[in-house]
mmCIF file of C-alpha atoms and ligand atoms in Angstrom:
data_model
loop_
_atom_site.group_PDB
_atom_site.id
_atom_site.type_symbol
_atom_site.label_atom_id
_atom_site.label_comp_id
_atom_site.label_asym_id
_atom_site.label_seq_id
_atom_site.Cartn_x
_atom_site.Cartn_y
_atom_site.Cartn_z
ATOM 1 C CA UNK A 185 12.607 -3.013 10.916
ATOM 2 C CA UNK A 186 10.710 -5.864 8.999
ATOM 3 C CA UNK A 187 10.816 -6.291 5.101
ATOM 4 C CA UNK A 188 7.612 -7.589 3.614
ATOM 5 C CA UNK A 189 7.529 -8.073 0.038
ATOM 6 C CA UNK A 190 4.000 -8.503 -1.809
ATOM 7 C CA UNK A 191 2.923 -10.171 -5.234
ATOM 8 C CA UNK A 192 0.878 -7.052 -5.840
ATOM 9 C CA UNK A 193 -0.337 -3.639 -4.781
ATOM 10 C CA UNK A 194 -3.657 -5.502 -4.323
ATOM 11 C CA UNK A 195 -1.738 -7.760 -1.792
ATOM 12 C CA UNK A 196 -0.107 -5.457 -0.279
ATOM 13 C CA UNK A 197 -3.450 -3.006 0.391
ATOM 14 C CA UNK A 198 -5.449 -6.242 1.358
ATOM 15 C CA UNK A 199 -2.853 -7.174 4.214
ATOM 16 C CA UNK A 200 -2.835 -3.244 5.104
ATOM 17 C CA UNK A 201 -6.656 -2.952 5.394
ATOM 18 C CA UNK A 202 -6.559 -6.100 7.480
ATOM 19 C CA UNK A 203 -4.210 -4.682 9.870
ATOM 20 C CA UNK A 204 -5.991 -1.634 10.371
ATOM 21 C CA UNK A 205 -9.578 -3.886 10.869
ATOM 22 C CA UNK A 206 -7.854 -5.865 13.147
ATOM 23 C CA UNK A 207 -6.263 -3.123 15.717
ATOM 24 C CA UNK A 208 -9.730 -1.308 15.956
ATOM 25 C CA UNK A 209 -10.901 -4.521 16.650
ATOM 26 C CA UNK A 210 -8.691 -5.289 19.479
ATOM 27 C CA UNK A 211 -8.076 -1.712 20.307
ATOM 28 C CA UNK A 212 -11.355 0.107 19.837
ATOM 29 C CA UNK A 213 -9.778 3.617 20.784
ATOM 30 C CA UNK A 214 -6.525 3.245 18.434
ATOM 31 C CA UNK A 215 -5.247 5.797 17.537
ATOM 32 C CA UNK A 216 -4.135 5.881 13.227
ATOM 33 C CA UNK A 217 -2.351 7.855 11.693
ATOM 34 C CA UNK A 218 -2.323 8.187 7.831
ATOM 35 C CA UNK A 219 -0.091 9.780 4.921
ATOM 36 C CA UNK A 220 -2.518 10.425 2.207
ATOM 37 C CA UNK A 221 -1.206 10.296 -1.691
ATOM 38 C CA UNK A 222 -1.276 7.316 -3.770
ATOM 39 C CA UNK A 223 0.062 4.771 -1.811
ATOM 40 C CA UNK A 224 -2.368 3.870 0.778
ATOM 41 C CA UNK A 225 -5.700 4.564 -1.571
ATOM 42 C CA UNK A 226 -6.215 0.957 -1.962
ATOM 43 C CA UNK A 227 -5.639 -0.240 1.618
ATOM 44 C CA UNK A 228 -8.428 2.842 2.793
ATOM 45 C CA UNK A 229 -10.739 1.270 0.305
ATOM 46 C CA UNK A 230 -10.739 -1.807 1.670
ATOM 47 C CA UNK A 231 -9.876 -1.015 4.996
ATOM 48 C CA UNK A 232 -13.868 0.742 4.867
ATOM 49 C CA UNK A 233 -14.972 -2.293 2.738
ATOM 50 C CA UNK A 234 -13.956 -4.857 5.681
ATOM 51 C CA UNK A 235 -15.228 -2.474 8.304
ATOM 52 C CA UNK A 236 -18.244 -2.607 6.792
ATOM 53 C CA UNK A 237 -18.458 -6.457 6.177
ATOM 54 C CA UNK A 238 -17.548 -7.306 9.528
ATOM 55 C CA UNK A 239 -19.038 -4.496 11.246
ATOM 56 C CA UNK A 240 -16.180 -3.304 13.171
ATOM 57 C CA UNK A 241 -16.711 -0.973 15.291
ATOM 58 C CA UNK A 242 -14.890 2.344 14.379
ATOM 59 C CA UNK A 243 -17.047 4.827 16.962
ATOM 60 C CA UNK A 244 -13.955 5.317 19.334
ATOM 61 C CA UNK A 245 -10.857 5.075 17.100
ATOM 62 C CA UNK A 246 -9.328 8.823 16.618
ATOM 63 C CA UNK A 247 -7.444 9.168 13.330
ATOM 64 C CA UNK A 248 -4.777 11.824 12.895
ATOM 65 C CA UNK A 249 -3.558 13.448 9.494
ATOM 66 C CA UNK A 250 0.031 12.915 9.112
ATOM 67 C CA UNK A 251 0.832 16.280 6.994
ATOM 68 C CA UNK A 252 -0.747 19.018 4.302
ATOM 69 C CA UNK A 253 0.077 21.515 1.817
ATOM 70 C CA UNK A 254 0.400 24.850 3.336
ATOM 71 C CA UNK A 255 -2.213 27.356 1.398
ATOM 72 C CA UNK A 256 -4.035 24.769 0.019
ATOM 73 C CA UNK A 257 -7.828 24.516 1.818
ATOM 74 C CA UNK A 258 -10.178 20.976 2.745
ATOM 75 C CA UNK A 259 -12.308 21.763 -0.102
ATOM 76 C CA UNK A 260 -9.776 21.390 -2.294
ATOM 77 C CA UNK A 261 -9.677 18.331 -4.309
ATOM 78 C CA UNK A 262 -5.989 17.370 -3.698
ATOM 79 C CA UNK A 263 -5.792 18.418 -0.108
ATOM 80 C CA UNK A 264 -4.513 15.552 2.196
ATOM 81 C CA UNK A 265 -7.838 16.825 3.930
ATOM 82 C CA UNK A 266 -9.829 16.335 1.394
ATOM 83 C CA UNK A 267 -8.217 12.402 0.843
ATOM 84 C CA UNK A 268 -9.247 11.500 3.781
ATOM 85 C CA UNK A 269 -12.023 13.022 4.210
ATOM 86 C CA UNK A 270 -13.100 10.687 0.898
ATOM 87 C CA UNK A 271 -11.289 7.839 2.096
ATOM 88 C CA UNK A 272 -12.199 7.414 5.260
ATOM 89 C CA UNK A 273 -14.047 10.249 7.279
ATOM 90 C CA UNK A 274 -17.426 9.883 4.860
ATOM 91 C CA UNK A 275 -17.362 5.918 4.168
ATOM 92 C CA UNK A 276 -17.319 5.270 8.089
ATOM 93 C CA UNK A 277 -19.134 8.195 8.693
ATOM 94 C CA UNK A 278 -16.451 9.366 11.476
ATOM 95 C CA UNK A 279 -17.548 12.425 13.580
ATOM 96 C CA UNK A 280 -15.173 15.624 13.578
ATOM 97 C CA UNK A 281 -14.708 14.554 17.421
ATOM 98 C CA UNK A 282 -12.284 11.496 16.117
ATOM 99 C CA UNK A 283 -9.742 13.211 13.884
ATOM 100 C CA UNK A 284 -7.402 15.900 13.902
ATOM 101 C CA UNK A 285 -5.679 17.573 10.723
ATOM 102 C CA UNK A 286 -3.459 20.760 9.886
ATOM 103 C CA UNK A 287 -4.914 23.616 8.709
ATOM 104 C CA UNK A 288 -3.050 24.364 5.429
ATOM 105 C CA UNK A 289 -4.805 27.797 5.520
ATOM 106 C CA UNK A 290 -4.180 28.402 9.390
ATOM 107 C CA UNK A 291 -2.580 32.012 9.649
ATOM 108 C CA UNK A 292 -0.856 30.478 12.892
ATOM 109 C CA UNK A 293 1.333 27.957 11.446
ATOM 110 C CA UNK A 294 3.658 27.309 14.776
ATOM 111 C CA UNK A 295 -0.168 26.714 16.332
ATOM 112 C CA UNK A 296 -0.844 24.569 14.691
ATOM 113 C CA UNK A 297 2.013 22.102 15.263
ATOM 114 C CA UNK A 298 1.771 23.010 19.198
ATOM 115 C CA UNK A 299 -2.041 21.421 18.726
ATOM 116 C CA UNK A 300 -0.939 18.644 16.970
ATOM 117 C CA UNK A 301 1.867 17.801 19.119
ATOM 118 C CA UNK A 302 -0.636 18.248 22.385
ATOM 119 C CA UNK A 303 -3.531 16.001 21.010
ATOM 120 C CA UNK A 304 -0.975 13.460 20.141
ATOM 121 C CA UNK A 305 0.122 13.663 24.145
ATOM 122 C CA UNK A 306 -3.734 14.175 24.960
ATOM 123 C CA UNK A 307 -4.238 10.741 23.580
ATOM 124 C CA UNK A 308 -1.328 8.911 24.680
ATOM 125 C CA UNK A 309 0.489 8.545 21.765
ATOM 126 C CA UNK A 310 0.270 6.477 17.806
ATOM 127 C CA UNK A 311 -0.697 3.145 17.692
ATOM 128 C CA UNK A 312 -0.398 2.738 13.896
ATOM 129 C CA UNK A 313 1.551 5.084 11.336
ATOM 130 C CA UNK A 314 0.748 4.020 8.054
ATOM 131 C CA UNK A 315 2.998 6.447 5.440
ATOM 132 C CA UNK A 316 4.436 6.614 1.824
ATOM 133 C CA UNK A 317 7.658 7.087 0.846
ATOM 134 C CA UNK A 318 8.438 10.065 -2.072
ATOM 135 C CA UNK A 319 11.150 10.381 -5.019
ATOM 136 C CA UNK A 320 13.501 12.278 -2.484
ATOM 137 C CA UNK A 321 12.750 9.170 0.206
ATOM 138 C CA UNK A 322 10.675 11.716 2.294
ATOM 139 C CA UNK A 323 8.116 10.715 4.809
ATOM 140 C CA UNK A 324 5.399 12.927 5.272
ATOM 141 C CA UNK A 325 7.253 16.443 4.742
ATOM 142 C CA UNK A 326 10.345 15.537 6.313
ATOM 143 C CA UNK A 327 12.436 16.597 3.672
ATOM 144 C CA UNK A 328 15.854 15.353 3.267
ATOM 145 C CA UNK A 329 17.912 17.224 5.691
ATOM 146 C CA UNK A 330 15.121 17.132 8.447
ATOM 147 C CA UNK A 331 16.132 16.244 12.074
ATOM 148 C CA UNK A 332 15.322 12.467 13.408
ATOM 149 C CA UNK A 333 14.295 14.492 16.385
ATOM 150 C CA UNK A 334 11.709 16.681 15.212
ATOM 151 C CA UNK A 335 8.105 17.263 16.584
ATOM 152 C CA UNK A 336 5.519 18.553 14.196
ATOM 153 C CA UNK A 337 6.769 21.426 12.252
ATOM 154 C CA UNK A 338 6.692 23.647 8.995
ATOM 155 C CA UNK A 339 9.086 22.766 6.214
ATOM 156 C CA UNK A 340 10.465 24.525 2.628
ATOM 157 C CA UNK A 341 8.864 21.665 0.513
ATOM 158 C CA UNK A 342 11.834 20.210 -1.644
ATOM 159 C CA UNK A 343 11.745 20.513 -5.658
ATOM 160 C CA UNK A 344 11.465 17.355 -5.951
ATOM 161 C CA UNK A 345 8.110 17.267 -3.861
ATOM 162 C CA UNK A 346 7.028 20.560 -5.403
ATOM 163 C CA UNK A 347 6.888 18.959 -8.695
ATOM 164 C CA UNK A 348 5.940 15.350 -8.232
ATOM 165 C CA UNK A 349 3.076 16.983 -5.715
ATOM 166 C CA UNK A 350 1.640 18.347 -9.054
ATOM 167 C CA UNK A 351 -0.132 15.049 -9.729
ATOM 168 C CA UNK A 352 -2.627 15.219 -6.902
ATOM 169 C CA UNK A 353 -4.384 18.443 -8.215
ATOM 170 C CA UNK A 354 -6.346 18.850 -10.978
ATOM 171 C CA UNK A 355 -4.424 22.652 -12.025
ATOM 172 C CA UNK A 356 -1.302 23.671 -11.691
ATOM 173 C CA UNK A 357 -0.778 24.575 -7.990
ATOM 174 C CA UNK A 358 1.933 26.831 -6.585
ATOM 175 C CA UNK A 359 3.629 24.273 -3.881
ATOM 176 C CA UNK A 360 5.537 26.126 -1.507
ATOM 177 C CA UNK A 361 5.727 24.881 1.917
ATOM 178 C CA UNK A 362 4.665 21.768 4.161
ATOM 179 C CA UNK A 363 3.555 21.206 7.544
ATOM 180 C CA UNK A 364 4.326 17.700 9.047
ATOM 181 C CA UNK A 365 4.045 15.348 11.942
ATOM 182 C CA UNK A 366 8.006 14.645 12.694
ATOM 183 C CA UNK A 367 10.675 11.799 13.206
ATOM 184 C CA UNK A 368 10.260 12.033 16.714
ATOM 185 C CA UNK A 369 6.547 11.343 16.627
ATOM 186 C CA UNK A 370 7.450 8.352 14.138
ATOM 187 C CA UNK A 371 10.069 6.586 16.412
ATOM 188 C CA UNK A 372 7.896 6.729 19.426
ATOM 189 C CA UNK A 373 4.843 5.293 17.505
ATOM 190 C CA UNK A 374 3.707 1.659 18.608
ATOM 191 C CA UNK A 375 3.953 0.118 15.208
ATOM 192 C CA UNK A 376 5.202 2.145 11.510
ATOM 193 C CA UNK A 377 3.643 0.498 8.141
ATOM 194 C CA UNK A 378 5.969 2.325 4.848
ATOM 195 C CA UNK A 379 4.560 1.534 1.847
ATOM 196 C CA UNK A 380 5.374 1.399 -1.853
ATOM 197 C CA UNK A 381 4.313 0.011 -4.939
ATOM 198 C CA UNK A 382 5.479 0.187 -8.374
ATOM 199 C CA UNK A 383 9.078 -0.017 -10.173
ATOM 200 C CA UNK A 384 9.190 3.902 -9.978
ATOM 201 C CA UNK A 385 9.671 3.569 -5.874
ATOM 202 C CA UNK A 386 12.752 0.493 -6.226
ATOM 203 C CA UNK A 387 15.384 2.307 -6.060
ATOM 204 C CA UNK A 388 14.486 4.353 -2.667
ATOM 205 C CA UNK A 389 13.157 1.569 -1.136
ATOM 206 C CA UNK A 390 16.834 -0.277 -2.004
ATOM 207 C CA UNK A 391 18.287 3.067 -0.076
ATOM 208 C CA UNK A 392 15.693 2.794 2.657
ATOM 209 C CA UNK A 393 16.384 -0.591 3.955
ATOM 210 C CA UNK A 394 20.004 -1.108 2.192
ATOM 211 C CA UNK A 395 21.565 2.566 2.519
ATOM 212 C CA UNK A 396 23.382 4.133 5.579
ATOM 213 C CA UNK A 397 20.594 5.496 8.524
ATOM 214 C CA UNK A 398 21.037 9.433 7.203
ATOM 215 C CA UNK A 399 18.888 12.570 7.962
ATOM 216 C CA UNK A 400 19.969 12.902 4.103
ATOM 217 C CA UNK A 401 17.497 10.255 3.128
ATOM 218 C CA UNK A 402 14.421 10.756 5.528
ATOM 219 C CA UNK A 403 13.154 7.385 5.228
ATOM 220 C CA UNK A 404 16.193 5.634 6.368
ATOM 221 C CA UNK A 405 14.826 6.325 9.788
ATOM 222 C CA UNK A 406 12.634 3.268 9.300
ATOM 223 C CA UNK A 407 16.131 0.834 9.838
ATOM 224 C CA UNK A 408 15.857 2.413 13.672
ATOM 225 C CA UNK A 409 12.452 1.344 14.563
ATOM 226 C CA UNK A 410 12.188 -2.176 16.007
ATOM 227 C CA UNK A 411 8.312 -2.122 14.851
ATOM 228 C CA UNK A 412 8.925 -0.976 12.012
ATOM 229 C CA UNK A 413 7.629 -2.803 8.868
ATOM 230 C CA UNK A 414 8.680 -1.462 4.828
ATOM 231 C CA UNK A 415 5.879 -3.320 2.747
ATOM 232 C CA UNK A 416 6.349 -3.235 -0.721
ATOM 233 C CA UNK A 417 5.144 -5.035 -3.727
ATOM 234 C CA UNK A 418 7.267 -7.020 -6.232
ATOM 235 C CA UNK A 419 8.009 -4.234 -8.472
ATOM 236 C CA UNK A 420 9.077 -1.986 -5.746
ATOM 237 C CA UNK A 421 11.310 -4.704 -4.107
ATOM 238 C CA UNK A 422 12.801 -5.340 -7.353
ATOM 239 C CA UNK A 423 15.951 -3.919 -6.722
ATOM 240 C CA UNK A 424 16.762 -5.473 -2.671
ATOM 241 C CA UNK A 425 19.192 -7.887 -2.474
ATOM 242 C CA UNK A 426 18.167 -11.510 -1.671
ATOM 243 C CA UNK A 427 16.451 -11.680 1.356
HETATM 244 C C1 LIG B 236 1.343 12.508 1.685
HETATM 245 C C2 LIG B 236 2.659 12.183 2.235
HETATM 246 C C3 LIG B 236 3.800 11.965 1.289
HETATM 247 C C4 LIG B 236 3.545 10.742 0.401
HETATM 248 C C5 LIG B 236 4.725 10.463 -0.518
HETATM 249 C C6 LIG B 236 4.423 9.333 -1.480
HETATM 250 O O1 LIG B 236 0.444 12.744 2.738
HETATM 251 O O2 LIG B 236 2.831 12.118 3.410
HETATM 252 O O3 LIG B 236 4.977 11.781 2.023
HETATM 253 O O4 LIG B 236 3.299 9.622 1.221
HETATM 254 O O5 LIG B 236 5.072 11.596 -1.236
HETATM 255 O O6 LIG B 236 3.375 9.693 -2.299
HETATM 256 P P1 LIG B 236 2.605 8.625 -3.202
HETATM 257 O O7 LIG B 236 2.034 7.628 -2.274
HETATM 258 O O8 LIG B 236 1.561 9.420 -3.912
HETATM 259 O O9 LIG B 236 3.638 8.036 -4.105
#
């Protein structure tokens, strides 16, 4: 694991959207894979912004959803779905033949994982994860307590997530459950971008890359990959020891 620390969230994004330019650039059918939330809203801006400029071509890369709410729909504003499909799938105009996503509102929940984890094998595995990190240090919805080891799977969303997840929707939302690309997907994946931004997200990120490796903080798993990079602006650094 790599420690990058930013000036800015601005920095940070700009290096992130480079990145992602540059793979599909070398790699044309790269496969991404993408936590929505606030964290990576700026680097999907300009990540379609430099596509654009340069015009990269993004006709073969195949983009994969890391998680979603279970119960909540596509249409809903709020939806990881519904991120990317703003963020990414309409900007580059991406056909429904390059990305795959949970159904939240699939009655066939276990199904849905099994499809996940088979397209993810279908296409030779992740060359990029790009993820958050939340107030409990999950990734995705591995929860604290999740194994290292797990494929994609279903999870009891933590209160924590339950109640911070409030700020994507508009209305109150009942929050229930998850559903989640897992650890074991992460450690085999080429290269793993965590980011953070913000003085809110220094003291997990001081756990992440300072604390013990611990299924009891999620995102500690990040110490175990050796392409592993925790990017973080200033702010979120704050708290690290000297470097
Ligand atoms: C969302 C996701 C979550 C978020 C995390 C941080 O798809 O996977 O794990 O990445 O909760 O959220 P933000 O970026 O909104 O602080």
């Amino acid at each position: 694991m790599k420690v990058h620390i930013h000036k800015d969230y601005t920095a940070l994004s700009t290096f992130v959207a480079g990145e992602m330019n540059q793979l599909i650039k070398e790699n044309p059918g790269a496969v991404i894979c993408l936590a929505s939330g606030d964290s990576p809203k700026l680097s999907c801006e300009l990540f379609t912004q430099r596509v654009k400029e340069q015009k990269t071509d993004t006709s073969k890369f195949f983009f994969l959803g890391l998680d979603e709410w279970v119960g909540i729909g596509p249409d809903v504003p709020g939806s990881c779905h519904n991120d990317f499909k703003k963020r990414v799938f309409e900007p580059l105009a991406l056909s429904p033949a390059q990305y795959h996503l949970f159904n939240g509102l699939a009655t066939d929940l276990k199904r849905e994982c099994e499809e996940m984890d088979k397209v993810i094998g279908e296409k030779g595995g992740i060359d990029l994860m790009i993820v958050g990190i939340g107030m409990n240090g999950h990734i995705g919805f591995n929860e604290p307590g999740t194994s290292f080891n797990n494929l994609s799977h279903v999870i009891e969303l933590d209160e924590v997530t339950k109640s911070v997840g409030q700020k994507y929707f508009k209305e109150a939302v009942t929050l229930s459950k998850g559903i989640t690309i897992g650890f074991r997907h992460l450690q085999e994946t080429k290269k793993v971008f965590l980011l953070a931004n913000g003085s809110r997200k220094a003291e997990v990120i001081k756990k992440t890359i300072e604390g013990p490796v611990t299924e009891s903080f999620p995102a500690s798993i990040m110490q175990r990959h050796t392409n592993g990079f925790v990017l973080v602006d200033e702010e979120a650094g704050a708290l690290l020891n000297k470097r």
